[in-house]
Amino acid sequence: MFQVAAIQITPILGDIQANLKRGIQFMRQLGQEADLIVFPELWTTGYYLSRQAFQQLAETRDGPSINQLREEARRAKAVVISSFAEKDSENQLFISAAIIDQKGEILGVVRKSLLWGRESEIFKKGEIKYPIFETEQAKIGVLICYEMEFPEPSRLLALEGVELIICPSVWSVSASRRWDIQLPARALDNTVFILGVNTVGNNSCGKSKLVGPMGDILAEASDAREEVLLRAVDIQSLYWARDENRYLEDYRTKLTPGGSTIPTPII
């Protein structure tokens, strides 16, 4: 059993320092109560910015924002997952997420591989790779917002043995119904936990939620205000769910594009 915290926040557009200050306040209010702390997509910069603004605000993975969060992860003794606008050595922009362990070390950085709408005019697509990060609490995968709207990334993670999928998002009010359908669907189809962490305000629907491996909503935040959603996860219940619904055990790899190139299910 471990505690996950979704920090649902309303970013101030273009003000990294103000957003970091607010996010860290939420972290420190938790003390050392949470084992895993997750922020929404692009929460340090805000989402609705121009390419020029992102070019000015983007940081490398060892930039000041991530380094500050590494210190806070050590303080909280928690794994921290934080999305950010990443700039590489060639000044290419990515929507990324850093996975930081409780010692403040970066376990990895993932780049969003499927871009929604105008994102493709600003950012470069990341590779179609969905790694699993082994933490003390669970085997974790990260899908950023639009990646959750496709069945295949979640399935590929499940076939690799993921137990908890994290989804940092900026999910709009108009797409709220999809948020309510797709997260539980991905959890149930793959018998995994899913933690969707959304922004709120600025046309985002909020409703950050923890979904269990039977597709049930275990906890959900407001659709209208900032909030820290804290909930215990019993990872052993995932294996009970897989005994009840043997989707992965009965799965045939030919059902997924890629056929023999994808892994045999790990259950």
PDB file of C-alpha atoms in Angstrom:
ATOM      1  CA  MET A   1       0.000   0.000   0.000  1.00  0.00           C
ATOM      2  CA  PHE A   2       1.353   3.436  -0.909  1.00  0.00           C
ATOM      3  CA  GLN A   3       0.045   6.997  -1.252  1.00  0.00           C
ATOM      4  CA  VAL A   4      -0.251   8.843  -4.565  1.00  0.00           C
ATOM      5  CA  ALA A   5      -0.877  12.593  -4.824  1.00  0.00           C
ATOM      6  CA  ALA A   6      -2.209  14.387  -7.906  1.00  0.00           C
ATOM      7  CA  ILE A   7      -1.562  18.127  -7.756  1.00  0.00           C
ATOM      8  CA  GLN A   8      -4.324  19.737  -9.805  1.00  0.00           C
ATOM      9  CA  ILE A   9      -3.239  23.303 -10.445  1.00  0.00           C
ATOM     10  CA  THR A  10      -4.200  26.371 -12.506  1.00  0.00           C
ATOM     11  CA  PRO A  11      -0.964  27.560 -14.131  1.00  0.00           C
ATOM     12  CA  ILE A  12      -0.240  31.232 -14.654  1.00  0.00           C
ATOM     13  CA  LEU A  13       0.647  31.515 -18.336  1.00  0.00           C
ATOM     14  CA  GLY A  14       4.325  32.193 -18.886  1.00  0.00           C
ATOM     15  CA  ASP A  15       5.285  32.571 -15.204  1.00  0.00           C
ATOM     16  CA  ILE A  16       7.493  29.626 -14.296  1.00  0.00           C
ATOM     17  CA  GLN A  17       8.559  31.003 -10.925  1.00  0.00           C
ATOM     18  CA  ALA A  18       5.000  31.654  -9.745  1.00  0.00           C
ATOM     19  CA  ASN A  19       3.879  28.207 -10.866  1.00  0.00           C
ATOM     20  CA  LEU A  20       6.836  26.474  -9.227  1.00  0.00           C
ATOM     21  CA  LYS A  21       6.218  28.381  -6.003  1.00  0.00           C
ATOM     22  CA  ARG A  22       2.577  27.300  -5.956  1.00  0.00           C
ATOM     23  CA  GLY A  23       3.376  23.687  -6.842  1.00  0.00           C
ATOM     24  CA  ILE A  24       6.051  23.434  -4.179  1.00  0.00           C
ATOM     25  CA  GLN A  25       3.645  24.887  -1.613  1.00  0.00           C
ATOM     26  CA  PHE A  26       1.278  22.026  -2.376  1.00  0.00           C
ATOM     27  CA  MET A  27       4.148  19.533  -2.088  1.00  0.00           C
ATOM     28  CA  ARG A  28       5.241  20.874   1.272  1.00  0.00           C
ATOM     29  CA  GLN A  29       1.688  20.785   2.598  1.00  0.00           C
ATOM     30  CA  LEU A  30       1.835  17.044   1.989  1.00  0.00           C
ATOM     31  CA  GLY A  31       4.980  16.754   4.082  1.00  0.00           C
ATOM     32  CA  GLN A  32       6.152  13.166   3.654  1.00  0.00           C
ATOM     33  CA  GLU A  33       2.644  11.774   3.402  1.00  0.00           C
ATOM     34  CA  ALA A  34       2.813  10.912  -0.319  1.00  0.00           C
ATOM     35  CA  ASP A  35       5.084   8.312  -1.912  1.00  0.00           C
ATOM     36  CA  LEU A  36       4.378   9.531  -5.449  1.00  0.00           C
ATOM     37  CA  ILE A  37       3.561  13.140  -6.438  1.00  0.00           C
ATOM     38  CA  VAL A  38       2.408  14.034  -9.946  1.00  0.00           C
ATOM     39  CA  PHE A  39       1.901  17.394 -11.664  1.00  0.00           C
ATOM     40  CA  PRO A  40      -0.120  18.103 -14.862  1.00  0.00           C
ATOM     41  CA  GLU A  41       1.165  18.586 -18.387  1.00  0.00           C
ATOM     42  CA  LEU A  42       3.231  21.768 -18.948  1.00  0.00           C
ATOM     43  CA  TRP A  43       2.221  23.133 -15.555  1.00  0.00           C
ATOM     44  CA  THR A  44       5.352  25.203 -15.029  1.00  0.00           C
ATOM     45  CA  THR A  45       4.816  27.306 -18.179  1.00  0.00           C
ATOM     46  CA  GLY A  46       1.128  26.909 -18.866  1.00  0.00           C
ATOM     47  CA  TYR A  47      -0.192  25.393 -22.093  1.00  0.00           C
ATOM     48  CA  TYR A  48      -1.761  28.138 -24.199  1.00  0.00           C
ATOM     49  CA  LEU A  49       1.389  29.942 -25.327  1.00  0.00           C
ATOM     50  CA  SER A  50       2.963  30.778 -28.667  1.00  0.00           C
ATOM     51  CA  ARG A  51       5.906  28.947 -30.160  1.00  0.00           C
ATOM     52  CA  GLN A  52       8.051  32.019 -29.447  1.00  0.00           C
ATOM     53  CA  ALA A  53       7.023  31.996 -25.788  1.00  0.00           C
ATOM     54  CA  PHE A  54       7.779  28.278 -25.437  1.00  0.00           C
ATOM     55  CA  GLN A  55      11.133  28.812 -27.140  1.00  0.00           C
ATOM     56  CA  GLN A  56      12.004  31.394 -24.489  1.00  0.00           C
ATOM     57  CA  LEU A  57      10.656  29.409 -21.534  1.00  0.00           C
ATOM     58  CA  ALA A  58      11.717  25.855 -22.417  1.00  0.00           C
ATOM     59  CA  GLU A  59      14.513  24.260 -20.390  1.00  0.00           C
ATOM     60  CA  THR A  60      16.834  21.327 -20.720  1.00  0.00           C
ATOM     61  CA  ARG A  61      16.233  18.297 -18.521  1.00  0.00           C
ATOM     62  CA  ASP A  62      18.941  19.546 -16.165  1.00  0.00           C
ATOM     63  CA  GLY A  63      17.512  23.083 -16.095  1.00  0.00           C
ATOM     64  CA  PRO A  64      16.580  25.092 -12.992  1.00  0.00           C
ATOM     65  CA  SER A  65      12.951  23.915 -12.711  1.00  0.00           C
ATOM     66  CA  ILE A  66      13.774  20.216 -12.757  1.00  0.00           C
ATOM     67  CA  ASN A  67      16.733  20.757 -10.420  1.00  0.00           C
ATOM     68  CA  GLN A  68      14.475  22.568  -7.949  1.00  0.00           C
ATOM     69  CA  LEU A  69      11.981  19.709  -8.069  1.00  0.00           C
ATOM     70  CA  ARG A  70      14.799  17.220  -7.506  1.00  0.00           C
ATOM     71  CA  GLU A  71      15.541  18.997  -4.231  1.00  0.00           C
ATOM     72  CA  GLU A  72      11.865  18.897  -3.289  1.00  0.00           C
ATOM     73  CA  ALA A  73      11.669  15.178  -4.101  1.00  0.00           C
ATOM     74  CA  ARG A  74      14.523  14.579  -1.666  1.00  0.00           C
ATOM     75  CA  ARG A  75      12.776  16.692   0.948  1.00  0.00           C
ATOM     76  CA  ALA A  76       9.468  14.869   0.489  1.00  0.00           C
ATOM     77  CA  LYS A  77      11.147  11.456   0.112  1.00  0.00           C
ATOM     78  CA  ALA A  78       8.769  10.877  -2.793  1.00  0.00           C
ATOM     79  CA  VAL A  79       8.898  10.003  -6.461  1.00  0.00           C
ATOM     80  CA  VAL A  80       7.943  13.149  -8.426  1.00  0.00           C
ATOM     81  CA  ILE A  81       6.674  13.221 -12.001  1.00  0.00           C
ATOM     82  CA  SER A  82       6.689  16.655 -13.615  1.00  0.00           C
ATOM     83  CA  SER A  83       5.877  17.615 -17.199  1.00  0.00           C
ATOM     84  CA  PHE A  84       7.801  20.504 -18.718  1.00  0.00           C
ATOM     85  CA  ALA A  85       8.608  22.207 -22.019  1.00  0.00           C
ATOM     86  CA  GLU A  86      11.948  20.659 -22.949  1.00  0.00           C
ATOM     87  CA  LYS A  87      14.570  22.187 -25.238  1.00  0.00           C
ATOM     88  CA  ASP A  88      17.287  19.902 -26.573  1.00  0.00           C
ATOM     89  CA  SER A  89      20.819  20.774 -27.685  1.00  0.00           C
ATOM     90  CA  GLU A  90      19.512  21.657 -31.169  1.00  0.00           C
ATOM     91  CA  ASN A  91      16.812  23.979 -29.766  1.00  0.00           C
ATOM     92  CA  GLN A  92      14.051  21.550 -30.702  1.00  0.00           C
ATOM     93  CA  LEU A  93      11.033  21.656 -28.393  1.00  0.00           C
ATOM     94  CA  PHE A  94       9.285  18.674 -26.796  1.00  0.00           C
ATOM     95  CA  ILE A  95       6.449  18.184 -24.345  1.00  0.00           C
ATOM     96  CA  SER A  96       8.242  16.045 -21.798  1.00  0.00           C
ATOM     97  CA  ALA A  97       7.909  14.561 -18.341  1.00  0.00           C
ATOM     98  CA  ALA A  98      10.729  13.943 -15.876  1.00  0.00           C
ATOM     99  CA  ILE A  99      10.539  11.009 -13.482  1.00  0.00           C
ATOM    100  CA  ILE A 100      12.495  11.816 -10.314  1.00  0.00           C
ATOM    101  CA  ASP A 101      13.065   9.300  -7.534  1.00  0.00           C
ATOM    102  CA  GLN A 102      12.890   9.947  -3.799  1.00  0.00           C
ATOM    103  CA  LYS A 103      16.656  10.560  -3.692  1.00  0.00           C
ATOM    104  CA  GLY A 104      16.323  13.341  -6.256  1.00  0.00           C
ATOM    105  CA  GLU A 105      17.835  11.334  -9.090  1.00  0.00           C
ATOM    106  CA  ILE A 106      16.274  11.494 -12.559  1.00  0.00           C
ATOM    107  CA  LEU A 107      15.086   7.999 -13.477  1.00  0.00           C
ATOM    108  CA  GLY A 108      14.242   9.140 -16.986  1.00  0.00           C
ATOM    109  CA  VAL A 109      12.547  11.679 -19.231  1.00  0.00           C
ATOM    110  CA  VAL A 110       9.764  10.775 -21.673  1.00  0.00           C
ATOM    111  CA  ARG A 111       8.726  12.885 -24.660  1.00  0.00           C
ATOM    112  CA  LYS A 112       5.156  13.075 -25.905  1.00  0.00           C
ATOM    113  CA  SER A 113       4.919  10.978 -29.068  1.00  0.00           C
ATOM    114  CA  LEU A 114       1.399  11.921 -30.212  1.00  0.00           C
ATOM    115  CA  LEU A 115       0.656  15.630 -30.540  1.00  0.00           C
ATOM    116  CA  TRP A 116      -2.794  17.210 -30.403  1.00  0.00           C
ATOM    117  CA  GLY A 117      -3.827  19.964 -32.838  1.00  0.00           C
ATOM    118  CA  ARG A 118      -1.589  23.033 -32.750  1.00  0.00           C
ATOM    119  CA  GLU A 119       1.013  21.238 -30.602  1.00  0.00           C
ATOM    120  CA  SER A 120       2.536  19.898 -33.832  1.00  0.00           C
ATOM    121  CA  GLU A 121       3.205  23.480 -34.953  1.00  0.00           C
ATOM    122  CA  ILE A 122       5.310  24.112 -31.847  1.00  0.00           C
ATOM    123  CA  PHE A 123       6.749  20.833 -30.645  1.00  0.00           C
ATOM    124  CA  LYS A 124       8.547  17.871 -32.169  1.00  0.00           C
ATOM    125  CA  LYS A 125       7.125  14.373 -31.695  1.00  0.00           C
ATOM    126  CA  GLY A 126       8.977  12.085 -29.338  1.00  0.00           C
ATOM    127  CA  GLU A 127       9.791   8.512 -30.286  1.00  0.00           C
ATOM    128  CA  ILE A 128       7.165   5.790 -30.057  1.00  0.00           C
ATOM    129  CA  LYS A 129       8.716   4.397 -26.903  1.00  0.00           C
ATOM    130  CA  TYR A 130       6.902   3.845 -23.622  1.00  0.00           C
ATOM    131  CA  PRO A 131       9.428   2.775 -20.979  1.00  0.00           C
ATOM    132  CA  ILE A 132       8.599   1.382 -17.570  1.00  0.00           C
ATOM    133  CA  PHE A 133      10.192   2.889 -14.462  1.00  0.00           C
ATOM    134  CA  GLU A 134      10.622   0.525 -11.532  1.00  0.00           C
ATOM    135  CA  THR A 135      10.109   2.346  -8.249  1.00  0.00           C
ATOM    136  CA  GLU A 136       9.870   0.956  -4.740  1.00  0.00           C
ATOM    137  CA  GLN A 137       6.086   1.229  -4.945  1.00  0.00           C
ATOM    138  CA  ALA A 138       5.162   0.064  -8.449  1.00  0.00           C
ATOM    139  CA  LYS A 139       6.176  -0.378 -12.069  1.00  0.00           C
ATOM    140  CA  ILE A 140       5.194   2.973 -13.587  1.00  0.00           C
ATOM    141  CA  GLY A 141       4.599   4.175 -17.128  1.00  0.00           C
ATOM    142  CA  VAL A 142       3.888   7.735 -18.273  1.00  0.00           C
ATOM    143  CA  LEU A 143       1.541   8.721 -21.116  1.00  0.00           C
ATOM    144  CA  ILE A 144       1.140  12.453 -21.699  1.00  0.00           C
ATOM    145  CA  CYS A 145      -2.438  13.632 -22.359  1.00  0.00           C
ATOM    146  CA  TYR A 146      -3.332  12.786 -26.003  1.00  0.00           C
ATOM    147  CA  GLU A 147      -1.338   9.532 -25.807  1.00  0.00           C
ATOM    148  CA  MET A 148      -4.064   8.230 -23.484  1.00  0.00           C
ATOM    149  CA  GLU A 149      -6.682   8.662 -26.224  1.00  0.00           C
ATOM    150  CA  PHE A 150      -5.164   5.809 -28.241  1.00  0.00           C
ATOM    151  CA  PRO A 151      -5.588   2.227 -26.951  1.00  0.00           C
ATOM    152  CA  GLU A 152      -2.187   1.013 -28.139  1.00  0.00           C
ATOM    153  CA  PRO A 153       0.277   2.892 -25.869  1.00  0.00           C
ATOM    154  CA  SER A 154      -1.523   1.698 -22.731  1.00  0.00           C
ATOM    155  CA  ARG A 155      -1.664  -1.841 -24.103  1.00  0.00           C
ATOM    156  CA  LEU A 156       2.031  -1.859 -24.960  1.00  0.00           C
ATOM    157  CA  LEU A 157       2.843  -0.735 -21.413  1.00  0.00           C
ATOM    158  CA  ALA A 158       0.561  -3.415 -19.978  1.00  0.00           C
ATOM    159  CA  LEU A 159       2.237  -6.111 -22.072  1.00  0.00           C
ATOM    160  CA  GLU A 160       5.570  -4.969 -20.612  1.00  0.00           C
ATOM    161  CA  GLY A 161       4.243  -5.405 -17.076  1.00  0.00           C
ATOM    162  CA  VAL A 162       3.220  -1.880 -16.032  1.00  0.00           C
ATOM    163  CA  GLU A 163       1.138  -1.595 -12.845  1.00  0.00           C
ATOM    164  CA  LEU A 164       0.380   2.142 -12.733  1.00  0.00           C
ATOM    165  CA  ILE A 165       0.096   4.501 -15.709  1.00  0.00           C
ATOM    166  CA  ILE A 166       0.487   8.214 -15.017  1.00  0.00           C
ATOM    167  CA  CYS A 167      -1.244  10.655 -17.371  1.00  0.00           C
ATOM    168  CA  PRO A 168      -0.208  14.338 -16.949  1.00  0.00           C
ATOM    169  CA  SER A 169      -2.718  16.350 -18.973  1.00  0.00           C
ATOM    170  CA  VAL A 170      -4.240  19.603 -20.123  1.00  0.00           C
ATOM    171  CA  TRP A 171      -7.652  18.135 -20.969  1.00  0.00           C
ATOM    172  CA  SER A 172     -10.224  20.633 -22.148  1.00  0.00           C
ATOM    173  CA  VAL A 173     -13.738  21.296 -20.893  1.00  0.00           C
ATOM    174  CA  SER A 174     -15.193  20.366 -24.278  1.00  0.00           C
ATOM    175  CA  ALA A 175     -13.437  16.975 -24.124  1.00  0.00           C
ATOM    176  CA  SER A 176     -14.455  16.285 -20.520  1.00  0.00           C
ATOM    177  CA  ARG A 177     -16.650  13.340 -21.491  1.00  0.00           C
ATOM    178  CA  ARG A 178     -13.706  11.664 -23.223  1.00  0.00           C
ATOM    179  CA  TRP A 179     -11.616  12.120 -20.055  1.00  0.00           C
ATOM    180  CA  ASP A 180     -14.363  10.387 -18.076  1.00  0.00           C
ATOM    181  CA  ILE A 181     -14.580   7.502 -20.551  1.00  0.00           C
ATOM    182  CA  GLN A 182     -11.062   6.899 -21.771  1.00  0.00           C
ATOM    183  CA  LEU A 183      -9.174   6.724 -18.480  1.00  0.00           C
ATOM    184  CA  PRO A 184     -11.463   4.048 -16.993  1.00  0.00           C
ATOM    185  CA  ALA A 185     -11.499   2.206 -20.334  1.00  0.00           C
ATOM    186  CA  ARG A 186      -7.696   2.041 -20.489  1.00  0.00           C
ATOM    187  CA  ALA A 187      -7.535   0.902 -16.868  1.00  0.00           C
ATOM    188  CA  LEU A 188     -10.112  -1.848 -17.340  1.00  0.00           C
ATOM    189  CA  ASP A 189      -8.858  -3.061 -20.739  1.00  0.00           C
ATOM    190  CA  ASN A 190      -5.350  -3.486 -19.353  1.00  0.00           C
ATOM    191  CA  THR A 191      -6.158  -4.232 -15.680  1.00  0.00           C
ATOM    192  CA  VAL A 192      -3.865  -1.450 -14.456  1.00  0.00           C
ATOM    193  CA  PHE A 193      -4.154   1.570 -12.184  1.00  0.00           C
ATOM    194  CA  ILE A 194      -4.305   4.927 -13.952  1.00  0.00           C
ATOM    195  CA  LEU A 195      -3.672   8.306 -12.342  1.00  0.00           C
ATOM    196  CA  GLY A 196      -4.827  11.150 -14.585  1.00  0.00           C
ATOM    197  CA  VAL A 197      -3.560  14.551 -13.407  1.00  0.00           C
ATOM    198  CA  ASN A 198      -5.159  17.508 -15.137  1.00  0.00           C
ATOM    199  CA  THR A 199      -4.926  21.283 -14.983  1.00  0.00           C
ATOM    200  CA  VAL A 200      -8.060  23.196 -13.985  1.00  0.00           C
ATOM    201  CA  GLY A 201      -9.330  26.550 -15.216  1.00  0.00           C
ATOM    202  CA  ASN A 202      -8.096  28.130 -18.464  1.00  0.00           C
ATOM    203  CA  ASN A 203     -10.478  25.847 -20.393  1.00  0.00           C
ATOM    204  CA  SER A 204      -9.292  22.668 -18.610  1.00  0.00           C
ATOM    205  CA  CYS A 205     -11.851  20.331 -17.069  1.00  0.00           C
ATOM    206  CA  GLY A 206      -9.940  19.340 -13.927  1.00  0.00           C
ATOM    207  CA  LYS A 207     -11.326  16.099 -12.497  1.00  0.00           C
ATOM    208  CA  SER A 208      -7.922  14.545 -11.830  1.00  0.00           C
ATOM    209  CA  LYS A 209      -8.666  10.954 -10.946  1.00  0.00           C
ATOM    210  CA  LEU A 210      -7.305   7.646  -9.758  1.00  0.00           C
ATOM    211  CA  VAL A 211      -8.843   4.694 -11.583  1.00  0.00           C
ATOM    212  CA  GLY A 212      -8.589   1.098 -10.400  1.00  0.00           C
ATOM    213  CA  PRO A 213      -7.807  -1.960 -12.557  1.00  0.00           C
ATOM    214  CA  MET A 214     -11.510  -2.858 -12.775  1.00  0.00           C
ATOM    215  CA  GLY A 215     -12.248   0.582 -14.265  1.00  0.00           C
ATOM    216  CA  ASP A 216     -13.713   2.002 -11.052  1.00  0.00           C
ATOM    217  CA  ILE A 217     -13.069   5.627 -10.034  1.00  0.00           C
ATOM    218  CA  LEU A 218     -11.296   5.419  -6.679  1.00  0.00           C
ATOM    219  CA  ALA A 219     -10.928   9.181  -6.190  1.00  0.00           C
ATOM    220  CA  GLU A 220     -11.673  12.303  -8.242  1.00  0.00           C
ATOM    221  CA  ALA A 221     -10.863  15.993  -7.839  1.00  0.00           C
ATOM    222  CA  SER A 222     -13.060  19.017  -8.509  1.00  0.00           C
ATOM    223  CA  ASP A 223     -13.810  20.283 -12.013  1.00  0.00           C
ATOM    224  CA  ALA A 224     -13.480  23.902 -10.888  1.00  0.00           C
ATOM    225  CA  ARG A 225     -10.689  24.463  -8.350  1.00  0.00           C
ATOM    226  CA  GLU A 226      -7.103  23.681  -7.484  1.00  0.00           C
ATOM    227  CA  GLU A 227      -6.779  20.624  -5.311  1.00  0.00           C
ATOM    228  CA  VAL A 228      -4.402  17.952  -4.051  1.00  0.00           C
ATOM    229  CA  LEU A 229      -5.927  14.508  -4.535  1.00  0.00           C
ATOM    230  CA  LEU A 230      -4.335  12.045  -2.112  1.00  0.00           C
ATOM    231  CA  ARG A 231      -5.232   8.370  -2.197  1.00  0.00           C
ATOM    232  CA  ALA A 232      -3.793   5.019  -1.118  1.00  0.00           C
ATOM    233  CA  VAL A 233      -3.065   2.411  -3.791  1.00  0.00           C
ATOM    234  CA  ASP A 234      -3.095  -1.302  -2.994  1.00  0.00           C
ATOM    235  CA  ILE A 235      -1.044  -2.728  -5.819  1.00  0.00           C
ATOM    236  CA  GLN A 236      -1.959  -6.282  -4.842  1.00  0.00           C
ATOM    237  CA  SER A 237      -5.552  -5.638  -5.875  1.00  0.00           C
ATOM    238  CA  LEU A 238      -4.280  -5.367  -9.440  1.00  0.00           C
ATOM    239  CA  TYR A 239      -3.415  -9.070  -9.413  1.00  0.00           C
ATOM    240  CA  TRP A 240      -6.838  -9.935  -8.028  1.00  0.00           C
ATOM    241  CA  ALA A 241      -8.334  -7.964 -10.931  1.00  0.00           C
ATOM    242  CA  ARG A 242      -6.213  -9.926 -13.387  1.00  0.00           C
ATOM    243  CA  ASP A 243      -7.522 -13.156 -11.935  1.00  0.00           C
ATOM    244  CA  GLU A 244     -11.069 -11.886 -12.460  1.00  0.00           C
ATOM    245  CA  ASN A 245     -10.489 -10.432 -15.954  1.00  0.00           C
ATOM    246  CA  ARG A 246      -7.859 -12.432 -17.803  1.00  0.00           C
ATOM    247  CA  TYR A 247      -7.467 -10.009 -20.688  1.00  0.00           C
ATOM    248  CA  LEU A 248      -3.670 -10.038 -20.633  1.00  0.00           C
ATOM    249  CA  GLU A 249      -3.392 -13.780 -20.042  1.00  0.00           C
ATOM    250  CA  ASP A 250      -5.664 -14.537 -23.008  1.00  0.00           C
ATOM    251  CA  TYR A 251      -4.252 -11.794 -25.221  1.00  0.00           C
ATOM    252  CA  ARG A 252      -2.783 -12.722 -28.621  1.00  0.00           C
ATOM    253  CA  THR A 253      -0.044 -10.444 -29.876  1.00  0.00           C
ATOM    254  CA  LYS A 254      -1.418 -10.604 -33.434  1.00  0.00           C
ATOM    255  CA  LEU A 255      -4.235  -8.361 -32.223  1.00  0.00           C
ATOM    256  CA  THR A 256      -1.838  -5.439 -31.875  1.00  0.00           C
ATOM    257  CA  PRO A 257      -0.150  -3.751 -34.844  1.00  0.00           C
ATOM    258  CA  GLY A 258       3.439  -4.939 -34.818  1.00  0.00           C
ATOM    259  CA  GLY A 259       2.493  -8.562 -34.230  1.00  0.00           C
ATOM    260  CA  SER A 260       5.578 -10.588 -33.367  1.00  0.00           C
ATOM    261  CA  THR A 261       7.634  -7.465 -32.609  1.00  0.00           C
ATOM    262  CA  ILE A 262       5.729  -6.736 -29.378  1.00  0.00           C
ATOM    263  CA  PRO A 263       6.404  -8.601 -26.142  1.00  0.00           C
ATOM    264  CA  THR A 264       4.686 -11.678 -24.830  1.00  0.00           C
ATOM    265  CA  PRO A 265       2.343 -10.543 -22.010  1.00  0.00           C
ATOM    266  CA  ILE A 266       4.008 -10.242 -18.617  1.00  0.00           C
ATOM    267  CA  ILE A 267       1.413 -10.969 -15.920  1.00  0.00           C
TER     268      ILE A 267
END
